[in-house]
CSV table of C-alpha atoms and ligand atoms in Angstrom, one decimal:
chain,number,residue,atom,x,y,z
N,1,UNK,CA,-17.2,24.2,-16.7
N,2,UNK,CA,-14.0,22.0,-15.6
N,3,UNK,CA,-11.6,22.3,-18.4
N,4,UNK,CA,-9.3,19.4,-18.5
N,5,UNK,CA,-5.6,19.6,-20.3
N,6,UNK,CA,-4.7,16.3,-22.2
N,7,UNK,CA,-6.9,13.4,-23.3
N,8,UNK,CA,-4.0,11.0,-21.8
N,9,UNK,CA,-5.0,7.7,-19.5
N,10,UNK,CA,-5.4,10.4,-16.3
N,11,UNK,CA,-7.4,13.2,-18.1
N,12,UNK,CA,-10.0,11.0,-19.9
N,13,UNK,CA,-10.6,9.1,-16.9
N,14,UNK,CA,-10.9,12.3,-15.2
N,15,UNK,CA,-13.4,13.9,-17.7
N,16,UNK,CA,-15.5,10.2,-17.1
N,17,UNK,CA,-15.4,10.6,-13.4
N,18,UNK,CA,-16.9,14.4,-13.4
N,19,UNK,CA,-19.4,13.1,-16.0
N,20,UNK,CA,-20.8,10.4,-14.1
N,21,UNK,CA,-21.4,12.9,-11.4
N,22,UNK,CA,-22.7,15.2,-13.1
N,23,UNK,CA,-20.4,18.2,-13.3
N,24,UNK,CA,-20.0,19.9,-17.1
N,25,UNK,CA,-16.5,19.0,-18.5
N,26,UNK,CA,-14.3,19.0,-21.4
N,27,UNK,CA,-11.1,18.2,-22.7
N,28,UNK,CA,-8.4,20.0,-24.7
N,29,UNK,CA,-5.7,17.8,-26.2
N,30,UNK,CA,-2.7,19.1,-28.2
N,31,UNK,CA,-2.5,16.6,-31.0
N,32,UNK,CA,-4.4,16.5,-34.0
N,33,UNK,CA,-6.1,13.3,-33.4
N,34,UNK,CA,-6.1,11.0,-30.7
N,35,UNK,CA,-4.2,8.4,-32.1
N,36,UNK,CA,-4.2,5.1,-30.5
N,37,UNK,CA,-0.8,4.1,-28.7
N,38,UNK,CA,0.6,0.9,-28.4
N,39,UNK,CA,2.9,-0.4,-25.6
N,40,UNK,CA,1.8,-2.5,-22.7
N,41,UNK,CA,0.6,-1.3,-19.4
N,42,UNK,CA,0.4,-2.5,-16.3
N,43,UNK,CA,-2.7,-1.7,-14.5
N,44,UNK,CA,-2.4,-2.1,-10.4
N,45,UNK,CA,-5.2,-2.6,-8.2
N,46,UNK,CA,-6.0,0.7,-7.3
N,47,UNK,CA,-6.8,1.9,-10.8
N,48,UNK,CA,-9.3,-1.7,-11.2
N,49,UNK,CA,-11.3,-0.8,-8.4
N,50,UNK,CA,-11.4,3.1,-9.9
N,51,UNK,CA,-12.6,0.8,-12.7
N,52,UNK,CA,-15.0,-0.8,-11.0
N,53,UNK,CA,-16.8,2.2,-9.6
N,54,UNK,CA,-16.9,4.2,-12.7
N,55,UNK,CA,-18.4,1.2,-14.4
N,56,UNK,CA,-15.8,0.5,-17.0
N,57,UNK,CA,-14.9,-2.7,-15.7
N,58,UNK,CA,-16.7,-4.8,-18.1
N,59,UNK,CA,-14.9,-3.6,-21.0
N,60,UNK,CA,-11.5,-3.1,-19.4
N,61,UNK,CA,-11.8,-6.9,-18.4
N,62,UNK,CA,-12.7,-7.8,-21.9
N,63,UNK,CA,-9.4,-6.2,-23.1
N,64,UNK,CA,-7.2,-7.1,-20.5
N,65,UNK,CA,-5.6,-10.2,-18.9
N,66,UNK,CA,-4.9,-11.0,-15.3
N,67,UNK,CA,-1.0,-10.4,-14.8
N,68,UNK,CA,-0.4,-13.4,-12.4
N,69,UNK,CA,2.3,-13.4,-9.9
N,70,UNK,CA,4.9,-11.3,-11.6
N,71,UNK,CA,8.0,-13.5,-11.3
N,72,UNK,CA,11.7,-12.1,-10.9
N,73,UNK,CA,14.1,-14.2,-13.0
N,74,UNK,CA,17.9,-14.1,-12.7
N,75,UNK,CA,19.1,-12.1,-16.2
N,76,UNK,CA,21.6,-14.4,-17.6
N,77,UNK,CA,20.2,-18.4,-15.9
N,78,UNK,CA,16.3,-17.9,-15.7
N,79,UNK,CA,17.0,-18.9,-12.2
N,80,UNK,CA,13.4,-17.8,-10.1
N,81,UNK,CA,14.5,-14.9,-7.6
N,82,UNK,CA,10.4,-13.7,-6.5
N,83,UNK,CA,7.5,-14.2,-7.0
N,84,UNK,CA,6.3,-18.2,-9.4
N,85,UNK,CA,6.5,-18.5,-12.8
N,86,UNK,CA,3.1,-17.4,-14.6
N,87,UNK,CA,1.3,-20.1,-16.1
N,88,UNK,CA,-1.8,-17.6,-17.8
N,89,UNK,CA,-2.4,-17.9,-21.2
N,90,UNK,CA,-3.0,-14.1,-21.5
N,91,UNK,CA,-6.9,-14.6,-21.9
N,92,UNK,CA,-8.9,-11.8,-20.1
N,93,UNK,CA,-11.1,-12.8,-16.9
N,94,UNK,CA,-14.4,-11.3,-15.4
N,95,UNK,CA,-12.6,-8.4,-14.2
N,96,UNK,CA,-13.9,-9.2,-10.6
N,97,UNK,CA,-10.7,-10.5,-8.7
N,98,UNK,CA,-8.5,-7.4,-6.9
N,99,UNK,CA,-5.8,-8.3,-8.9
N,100,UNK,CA,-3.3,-6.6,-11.2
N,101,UNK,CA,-4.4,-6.7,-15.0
N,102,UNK,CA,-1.9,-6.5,-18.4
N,103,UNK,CA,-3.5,-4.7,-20.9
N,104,UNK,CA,-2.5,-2.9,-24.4
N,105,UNK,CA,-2.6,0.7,-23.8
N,106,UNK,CA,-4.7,1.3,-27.1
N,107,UNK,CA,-7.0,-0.7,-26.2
N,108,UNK,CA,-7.7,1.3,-22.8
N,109,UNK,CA,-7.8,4.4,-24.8
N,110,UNK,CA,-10.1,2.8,-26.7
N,111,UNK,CA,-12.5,2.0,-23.8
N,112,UNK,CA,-12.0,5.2,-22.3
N,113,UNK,CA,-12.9,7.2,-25.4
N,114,UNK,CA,-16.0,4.8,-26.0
N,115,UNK,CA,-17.4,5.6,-21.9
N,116,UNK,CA,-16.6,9.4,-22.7
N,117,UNK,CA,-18.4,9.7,-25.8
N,118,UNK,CA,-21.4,7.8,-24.4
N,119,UNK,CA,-21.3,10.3,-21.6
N,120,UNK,CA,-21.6,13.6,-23.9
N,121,UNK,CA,-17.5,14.6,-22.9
N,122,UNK,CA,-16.3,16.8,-25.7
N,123,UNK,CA,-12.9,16.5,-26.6
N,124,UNK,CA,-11.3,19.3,-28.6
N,125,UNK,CA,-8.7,18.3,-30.5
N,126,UNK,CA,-5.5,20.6,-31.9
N,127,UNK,CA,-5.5,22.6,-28.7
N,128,UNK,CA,-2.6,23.0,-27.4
N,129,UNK,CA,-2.2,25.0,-24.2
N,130,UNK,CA,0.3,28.1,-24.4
N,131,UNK,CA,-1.1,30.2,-21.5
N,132,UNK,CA,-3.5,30.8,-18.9
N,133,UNK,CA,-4.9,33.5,-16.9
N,134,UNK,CA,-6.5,33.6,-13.8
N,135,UNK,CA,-9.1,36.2,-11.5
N,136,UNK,CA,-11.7,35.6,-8.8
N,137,UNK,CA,-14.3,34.0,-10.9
N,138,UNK,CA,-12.2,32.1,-13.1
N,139,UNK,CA,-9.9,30.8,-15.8
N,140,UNK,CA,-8.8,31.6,-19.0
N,141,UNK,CA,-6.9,29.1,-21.5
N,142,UNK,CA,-5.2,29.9,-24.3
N,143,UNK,CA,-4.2,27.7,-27.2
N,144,UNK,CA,-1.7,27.7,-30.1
N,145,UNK,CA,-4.4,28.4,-32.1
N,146,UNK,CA,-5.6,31.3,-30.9
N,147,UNK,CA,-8.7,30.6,-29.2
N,148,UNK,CA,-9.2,30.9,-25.9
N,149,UNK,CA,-11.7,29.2,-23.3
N,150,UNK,CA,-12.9,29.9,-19.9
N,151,UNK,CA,-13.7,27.6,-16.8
N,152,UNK,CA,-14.4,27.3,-13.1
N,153,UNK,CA,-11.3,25.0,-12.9
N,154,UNK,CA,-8.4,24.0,-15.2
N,155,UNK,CA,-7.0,20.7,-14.5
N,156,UNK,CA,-3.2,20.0,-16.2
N,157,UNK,CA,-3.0,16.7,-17.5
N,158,UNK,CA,-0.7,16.9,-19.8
N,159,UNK,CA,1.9,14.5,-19.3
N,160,UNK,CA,5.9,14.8,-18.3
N,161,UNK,CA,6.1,17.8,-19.9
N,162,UNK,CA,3.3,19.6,-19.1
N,163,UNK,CA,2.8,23.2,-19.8
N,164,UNK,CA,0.2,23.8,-17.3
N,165,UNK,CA,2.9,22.9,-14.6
N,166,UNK,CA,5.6,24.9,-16.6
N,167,UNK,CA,3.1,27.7,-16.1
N,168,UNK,CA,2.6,27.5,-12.2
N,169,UNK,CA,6.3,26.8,-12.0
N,170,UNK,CA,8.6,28.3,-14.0
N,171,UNK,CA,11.8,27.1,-14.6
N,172,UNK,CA,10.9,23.4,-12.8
N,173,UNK,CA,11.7,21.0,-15.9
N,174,UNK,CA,11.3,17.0,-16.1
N,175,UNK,CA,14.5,15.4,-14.5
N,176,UNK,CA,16.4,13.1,-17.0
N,177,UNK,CA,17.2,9.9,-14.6
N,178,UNK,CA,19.9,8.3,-17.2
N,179,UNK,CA,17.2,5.0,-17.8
N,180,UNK,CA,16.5,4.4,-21.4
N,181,UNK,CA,13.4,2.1,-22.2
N,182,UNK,CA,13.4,-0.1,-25.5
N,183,UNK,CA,9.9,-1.0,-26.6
N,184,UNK,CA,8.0,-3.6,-28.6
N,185,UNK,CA,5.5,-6.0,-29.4
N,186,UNK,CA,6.2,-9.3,-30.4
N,187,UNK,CA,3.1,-12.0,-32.4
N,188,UNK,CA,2.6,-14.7,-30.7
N,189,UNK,CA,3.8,-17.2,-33.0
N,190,UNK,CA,7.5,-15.6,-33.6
N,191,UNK,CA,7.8,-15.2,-29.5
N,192,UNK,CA,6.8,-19.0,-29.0
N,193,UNK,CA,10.0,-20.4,-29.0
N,194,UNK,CA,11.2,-18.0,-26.1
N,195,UNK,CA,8.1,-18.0,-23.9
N,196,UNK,CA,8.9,-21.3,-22.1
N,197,UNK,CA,8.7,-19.9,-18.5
N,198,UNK,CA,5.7,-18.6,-18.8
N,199,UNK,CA,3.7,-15.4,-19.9
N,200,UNK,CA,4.8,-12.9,-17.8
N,201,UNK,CA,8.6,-12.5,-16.3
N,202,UNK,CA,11.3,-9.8,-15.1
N,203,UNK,CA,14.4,-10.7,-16.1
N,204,UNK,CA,16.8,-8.5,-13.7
N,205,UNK,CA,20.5,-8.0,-14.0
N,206,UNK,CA,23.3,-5.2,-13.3
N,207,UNK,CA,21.9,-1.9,-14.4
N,208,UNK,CA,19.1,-3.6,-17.0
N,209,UNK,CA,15.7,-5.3,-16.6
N,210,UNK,CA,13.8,-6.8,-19.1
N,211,UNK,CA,10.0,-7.2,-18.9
N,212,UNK,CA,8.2,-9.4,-20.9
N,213,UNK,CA,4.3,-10.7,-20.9
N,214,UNK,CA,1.5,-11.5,-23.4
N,215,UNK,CA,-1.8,-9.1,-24.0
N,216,UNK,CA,-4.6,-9.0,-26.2
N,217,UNK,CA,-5.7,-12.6,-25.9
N,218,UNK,CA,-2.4,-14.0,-25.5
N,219,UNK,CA,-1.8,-13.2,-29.4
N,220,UNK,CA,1.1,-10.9,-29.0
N,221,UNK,CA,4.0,-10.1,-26.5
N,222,UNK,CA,4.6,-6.6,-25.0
N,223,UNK,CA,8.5,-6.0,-24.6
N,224,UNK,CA,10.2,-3.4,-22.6
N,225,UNK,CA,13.9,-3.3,-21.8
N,226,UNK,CA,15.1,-1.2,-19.3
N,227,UNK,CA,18.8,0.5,-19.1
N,228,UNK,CA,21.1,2.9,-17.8
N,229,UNK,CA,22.9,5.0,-20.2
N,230,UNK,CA,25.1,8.5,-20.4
N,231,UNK,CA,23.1,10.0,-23.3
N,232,UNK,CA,20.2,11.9,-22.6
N,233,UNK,CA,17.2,10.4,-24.5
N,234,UNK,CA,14.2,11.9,-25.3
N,235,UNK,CA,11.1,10.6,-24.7
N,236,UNK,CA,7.9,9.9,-26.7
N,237,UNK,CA,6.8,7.4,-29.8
N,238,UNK,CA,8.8,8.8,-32.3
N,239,UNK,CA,12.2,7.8,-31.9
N,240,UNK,CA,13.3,4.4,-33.0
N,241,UNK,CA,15.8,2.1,-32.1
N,242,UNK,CA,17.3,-0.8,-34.1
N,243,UNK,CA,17.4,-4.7,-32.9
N,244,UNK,CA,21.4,-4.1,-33.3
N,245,UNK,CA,21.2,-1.7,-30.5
N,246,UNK,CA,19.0,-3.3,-28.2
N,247,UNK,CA,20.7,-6.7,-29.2
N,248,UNK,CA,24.1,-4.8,-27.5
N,249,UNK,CA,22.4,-3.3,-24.8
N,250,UNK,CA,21.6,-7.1,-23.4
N,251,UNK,CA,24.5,-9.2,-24.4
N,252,UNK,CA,25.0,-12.7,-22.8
N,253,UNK,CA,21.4,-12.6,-21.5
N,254,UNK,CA,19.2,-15.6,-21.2
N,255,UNK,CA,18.3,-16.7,-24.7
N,256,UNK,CA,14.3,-15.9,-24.3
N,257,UNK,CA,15.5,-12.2,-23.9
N,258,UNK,CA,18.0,-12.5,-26.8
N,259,UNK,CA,15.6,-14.3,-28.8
N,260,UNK,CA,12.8,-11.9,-28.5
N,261,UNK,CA,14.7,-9.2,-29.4
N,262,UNK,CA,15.9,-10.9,-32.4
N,263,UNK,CA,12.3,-11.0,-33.2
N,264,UNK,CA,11.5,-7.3,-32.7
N,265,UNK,CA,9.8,-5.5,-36.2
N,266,UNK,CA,9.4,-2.2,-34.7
N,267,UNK,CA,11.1,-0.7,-31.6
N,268,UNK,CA,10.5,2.5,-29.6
N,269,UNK,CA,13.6,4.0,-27.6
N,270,UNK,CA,12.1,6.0,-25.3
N,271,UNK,CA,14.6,8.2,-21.9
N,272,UNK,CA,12.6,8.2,-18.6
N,273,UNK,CA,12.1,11.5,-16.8
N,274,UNK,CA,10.6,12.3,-13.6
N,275,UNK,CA,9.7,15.2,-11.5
N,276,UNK,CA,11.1,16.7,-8.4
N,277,UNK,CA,8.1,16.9,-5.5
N,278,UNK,CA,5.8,19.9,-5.5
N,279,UNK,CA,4.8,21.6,-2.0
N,280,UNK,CA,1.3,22.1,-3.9
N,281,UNK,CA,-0.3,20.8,-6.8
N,282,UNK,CA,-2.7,23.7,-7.2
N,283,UNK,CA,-2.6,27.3,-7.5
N,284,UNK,CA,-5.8,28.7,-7.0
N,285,UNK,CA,-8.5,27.1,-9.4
N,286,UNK,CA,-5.8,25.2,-11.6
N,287,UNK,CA,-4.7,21.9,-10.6
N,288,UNK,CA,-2.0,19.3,-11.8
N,289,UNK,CA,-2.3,15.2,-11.9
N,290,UNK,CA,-0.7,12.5,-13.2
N,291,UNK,CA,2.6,12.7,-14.7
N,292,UNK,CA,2.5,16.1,-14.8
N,293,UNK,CA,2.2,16.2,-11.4
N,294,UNK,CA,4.7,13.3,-10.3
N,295,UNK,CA,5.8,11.5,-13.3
N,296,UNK,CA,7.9,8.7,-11.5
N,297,UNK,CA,9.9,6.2,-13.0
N,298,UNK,CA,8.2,2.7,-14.4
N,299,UNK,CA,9.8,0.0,-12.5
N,300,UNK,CA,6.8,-0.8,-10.1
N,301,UNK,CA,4.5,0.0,-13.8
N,302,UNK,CA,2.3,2.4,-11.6
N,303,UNK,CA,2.5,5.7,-13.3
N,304,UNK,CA,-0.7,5.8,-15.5
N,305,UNK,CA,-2.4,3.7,-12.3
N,306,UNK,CA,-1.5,6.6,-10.2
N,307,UNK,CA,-2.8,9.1,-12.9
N,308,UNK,CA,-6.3,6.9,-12.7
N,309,UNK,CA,-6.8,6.8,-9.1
N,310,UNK,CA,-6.1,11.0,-9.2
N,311,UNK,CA,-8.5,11.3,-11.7
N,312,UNK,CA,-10.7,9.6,-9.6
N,313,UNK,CA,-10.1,11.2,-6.4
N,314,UNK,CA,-10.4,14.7,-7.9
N,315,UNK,CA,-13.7,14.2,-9.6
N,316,UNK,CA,-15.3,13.2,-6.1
N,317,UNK,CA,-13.9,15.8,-4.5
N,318,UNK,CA,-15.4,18.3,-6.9
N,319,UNK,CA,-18.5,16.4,-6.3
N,320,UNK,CA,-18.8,16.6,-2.8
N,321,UNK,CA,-16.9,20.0,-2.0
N,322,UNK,CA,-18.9,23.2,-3.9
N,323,UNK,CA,-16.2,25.5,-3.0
N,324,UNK,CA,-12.9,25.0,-5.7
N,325,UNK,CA,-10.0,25.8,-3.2
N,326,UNK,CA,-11.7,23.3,-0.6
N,327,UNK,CA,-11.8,20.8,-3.1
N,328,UNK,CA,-8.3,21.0,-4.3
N,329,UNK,CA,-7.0,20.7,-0.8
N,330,UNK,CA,-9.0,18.0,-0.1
N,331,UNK,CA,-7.9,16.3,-3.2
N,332,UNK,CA,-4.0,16.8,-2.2
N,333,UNK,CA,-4.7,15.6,1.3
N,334,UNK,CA,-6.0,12.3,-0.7
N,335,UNK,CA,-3.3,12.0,-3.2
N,336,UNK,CA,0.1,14.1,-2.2
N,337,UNK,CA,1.4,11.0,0.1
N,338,UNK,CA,0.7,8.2,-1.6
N,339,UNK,CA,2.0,9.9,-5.3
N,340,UNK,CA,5.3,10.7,-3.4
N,341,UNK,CA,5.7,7.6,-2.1
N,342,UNK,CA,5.4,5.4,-4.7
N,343,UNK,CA,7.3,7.9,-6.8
N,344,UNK,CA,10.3,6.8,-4.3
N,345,UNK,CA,9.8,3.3,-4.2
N,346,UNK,CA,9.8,2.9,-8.3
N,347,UNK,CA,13.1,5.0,-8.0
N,348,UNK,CA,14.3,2.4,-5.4
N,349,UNK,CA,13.1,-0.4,-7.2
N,350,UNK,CA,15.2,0.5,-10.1
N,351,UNK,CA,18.2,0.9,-8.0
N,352,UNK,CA,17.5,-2.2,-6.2
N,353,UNK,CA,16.9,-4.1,-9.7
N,354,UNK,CA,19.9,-2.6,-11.7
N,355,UNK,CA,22.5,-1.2,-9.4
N,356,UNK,CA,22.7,-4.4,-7.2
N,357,UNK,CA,23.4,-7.7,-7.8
N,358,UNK,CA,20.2,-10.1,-8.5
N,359,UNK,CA,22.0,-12.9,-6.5
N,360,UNK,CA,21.2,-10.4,-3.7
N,361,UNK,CA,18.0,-9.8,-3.9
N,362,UNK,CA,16.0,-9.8,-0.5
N,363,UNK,CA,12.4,-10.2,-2.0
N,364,UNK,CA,11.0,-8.8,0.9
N,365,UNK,CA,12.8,-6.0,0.7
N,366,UNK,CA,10.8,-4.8,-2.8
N,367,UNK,CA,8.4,-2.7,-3.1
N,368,UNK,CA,6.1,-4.9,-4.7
N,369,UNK,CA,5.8,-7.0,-2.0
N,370,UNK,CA,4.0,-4.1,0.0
N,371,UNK,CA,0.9,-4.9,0.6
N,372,UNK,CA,-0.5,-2.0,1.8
N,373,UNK,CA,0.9,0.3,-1.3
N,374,UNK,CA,0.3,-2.1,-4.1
N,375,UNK,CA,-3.1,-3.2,-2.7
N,376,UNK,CA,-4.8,0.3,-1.9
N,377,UNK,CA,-8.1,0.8,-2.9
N,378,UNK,CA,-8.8,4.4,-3.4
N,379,UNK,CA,-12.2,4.0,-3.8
N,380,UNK,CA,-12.8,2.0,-0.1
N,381,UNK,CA,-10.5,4.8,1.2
N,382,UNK,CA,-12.1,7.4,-0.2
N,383,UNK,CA,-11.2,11.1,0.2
O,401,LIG,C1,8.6,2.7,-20.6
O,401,LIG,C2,7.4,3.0,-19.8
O,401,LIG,C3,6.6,2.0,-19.3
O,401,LIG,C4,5.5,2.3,-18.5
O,401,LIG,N1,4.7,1.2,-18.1
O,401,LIG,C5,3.7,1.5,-17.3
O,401,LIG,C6,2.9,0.5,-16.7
O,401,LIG,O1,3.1,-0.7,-17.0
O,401,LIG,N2,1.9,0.8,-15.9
O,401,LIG,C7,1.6,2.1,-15.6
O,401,LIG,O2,0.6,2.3,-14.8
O,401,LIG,N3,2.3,3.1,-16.0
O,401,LIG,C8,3.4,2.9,-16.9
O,401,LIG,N4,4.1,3.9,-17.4
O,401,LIG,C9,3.7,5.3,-17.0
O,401,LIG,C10,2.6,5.8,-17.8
O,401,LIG,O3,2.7,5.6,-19.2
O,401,LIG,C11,2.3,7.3,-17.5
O,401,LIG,O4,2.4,7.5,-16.1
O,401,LIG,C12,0.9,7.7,-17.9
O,401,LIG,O5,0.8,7.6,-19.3
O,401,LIG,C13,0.6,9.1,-17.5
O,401,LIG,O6,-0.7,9.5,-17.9
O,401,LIG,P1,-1.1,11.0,-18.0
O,401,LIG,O7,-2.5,11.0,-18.4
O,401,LIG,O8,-0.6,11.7,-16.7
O,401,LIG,O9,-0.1,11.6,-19.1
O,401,LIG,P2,0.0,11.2,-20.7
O,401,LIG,O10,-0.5,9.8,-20.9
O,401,LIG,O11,1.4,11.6,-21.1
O,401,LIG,O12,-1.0,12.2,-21.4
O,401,LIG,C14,-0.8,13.6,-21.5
O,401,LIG,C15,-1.7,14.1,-22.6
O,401,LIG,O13,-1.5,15.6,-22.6
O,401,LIG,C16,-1.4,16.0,-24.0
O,401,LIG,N5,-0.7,17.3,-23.9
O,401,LIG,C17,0.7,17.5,-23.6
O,401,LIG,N6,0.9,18.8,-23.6
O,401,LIG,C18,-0.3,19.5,-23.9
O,401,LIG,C19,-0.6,20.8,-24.0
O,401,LIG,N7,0.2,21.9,-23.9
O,401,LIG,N8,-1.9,21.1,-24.3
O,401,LIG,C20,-2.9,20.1,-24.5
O,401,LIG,N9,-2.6,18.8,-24.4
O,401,LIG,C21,-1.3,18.5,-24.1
O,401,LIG,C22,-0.5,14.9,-24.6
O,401,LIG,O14,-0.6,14.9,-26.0
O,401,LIG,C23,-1.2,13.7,-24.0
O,401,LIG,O15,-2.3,13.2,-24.8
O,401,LIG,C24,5.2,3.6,-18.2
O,401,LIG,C25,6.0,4.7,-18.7
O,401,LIG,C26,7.1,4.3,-19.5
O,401,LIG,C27,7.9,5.5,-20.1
């Protein structure tokens, strides 16, 4: 049995994977229920053609839009600094095209918990991991409740703040990077007036960005402002911000940014940590992926597509390696480089979106114009 930790994007798409090939698997996930999330995500190509081969691609599509050409606009005139401005209408496609797709993260989970079920995955619920124990044969989780279960391999998939990480290294803690994110979703008939230049856009400006682009049909508009502050923030869906606050966080900006805002029922404030490169990800027949194995910051939007394409990866290396430790390094030797990098170049595309000028913007220079990292395909790859 492969005992996954956390029903997040990575681990259910994990669980999927080892199910469609076969291998026994279940999850353990710390809150009560899984409670659908809502914010926007951004889903590269690497995690559409994981998509595709674990036939969910159909039902992602359905769900999700095509995300166009992702313009840059200048913060405070709208002026076009990358990329063209986004004519979509936010309606989804046939899922076919290797392109980047917008989709609400509920509705993912959604899709994902639908393929699990219909696979036979159990999810245990209320399980949160406190310990674990390992010999020759095996290993042993333990859970605030008190029960315990046993597996060939544990996988930790438990987010930024993963205690299966916290376990194989103690005293290596998430890495406040002084970014706060403000998040929300506005209908589409109060964010009309302000979508003029298109359905997708990146405002940039000194030390803020603000994202904008419509989901779900086109019937409502995912938000996320982006900006450097002194406080530490914590992170999560809990803590909220008021329109005041965001509203002085972006003075002067163009008036679709200002007027969205304004609009705003229900925000999320929300601090961005990362992590500090591991020299290994596993430790004997435990394992890390995802954020809690390099959580990275989201100005490329590729943190829950990286946790996808590790999922992926790691399933078909249990598949085709019998032997655990030969698996895992194989798994690494597909993942490590890529993980890292793109941890860096989200880091550098914050710096190079809010520390400089956007009047000096040298749009080759981003990281988003790199082909060969934003158009991997794991799956032709393979590992
Ligand atoms: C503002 C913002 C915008 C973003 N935008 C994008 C984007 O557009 N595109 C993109 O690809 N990524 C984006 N990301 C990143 C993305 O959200 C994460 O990288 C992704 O959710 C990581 O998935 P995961 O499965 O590794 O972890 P998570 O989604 O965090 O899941 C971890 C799971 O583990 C559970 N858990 C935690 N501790 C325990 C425990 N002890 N025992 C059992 N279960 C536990 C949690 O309850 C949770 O269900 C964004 C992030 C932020 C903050």
């Amino acid at each position: 049995m492969i005992l996954i930790i956390g029903a997040g994007l990575g681990g259910l798409v994990t669980a999927i994977a080892l199910a469609r090939a076969g291998l026994p698997v279940a999850v353990f996930e710390a809150a009560g229920s899984l409670r659908e999330t809502g914010a926007g995500l951004t889903l590269g190509r690497g995690a559409q053609h994981v998509f595709r081969d674990l036939g969910l691609q159909g039902d992602v599509a359905a769900r999700a839009c095509p995300a166009g050409s992702l313009p840059f606009l200048h913060w405070r005139s709208a002026r076009l600094l990358m990329g063209a401005p986004d004519p979509g209408d936010g309606t989804p496609d046939d899922g076919q095209a290797d392109i980047v797709r917008h989709m609400y993260r509920a509705d993912l989970q959604a899709v994902l918990l639908d393929h699990a079920a219909r696979l036979g995955v159990a999810i245990h619920t209320g399980k949160r991991l406190t310990g674990l124990d390992q010999d020759g044969d095996g290993v042993t989780a333990r859970f605030g409740d008190e029960s315990i279960a046993r597996a060939s391999l544990l996988v930790g998939a438990d987010g930024v703040r993963s205690a299966v990480r916290a376990i194989l290294h103690p005293g290596d803690a998430p890495r406040f990077t002084g970014h706060v994110a403000y998040r929300f979703l506005v209908p589409r008939a109060a964010a009309a007036p302000f979508m003029g230049l298109g359905r997708s856009a990146i405002f940039i400006g000194p030390k803020r960005t603000f994202n904008r682009y419509t989901m779900q049909g086109g019937n409502v508009v995912n938000c996320a402002g982006l900006a450097e502050t002194g406080e530490e923030v914590p992170e999560g869906w809990s803590l909220p911000a008021s329109v005041a606050e965001v509203a002085a966080a972006f003075p002067d900006w163009h008036g679709d940014v200002t007027g969205l805002i304004g609009q705003a029922q229900s925000i999320i404030k929300w601090g961005l940590y990362d992590r500090t490169p591991l020299p290994r990800w596993s430790q004997g027949r435990v394992t890390l992926l995802g954020d809690a194995a390099h959580a990275m910051l989201p100005f490329l939007g590729m943190g829950a597509a990286m946790a996808i394409e590790d999922g992926w990866a790691l399933a078909r290396c249990l598949a085709l390696e019998p032997d655990v430790g030969r698996a895992l390094d194989r798994y690494e030797a597909a993942r490590r480089e890529r993980c890292e990098t793109m941890q860096a170049m989200s880091r550098r595309q914050g710096e190079m979106t809010q520390a400089m000028d956007p009047d000096a913007l040298v749009p080759a220079a981003v990281p988003m114009a790199n082909q060969a990292l934003m158009g991997f395909d794991p799956v032709a790859a393979g590992v």
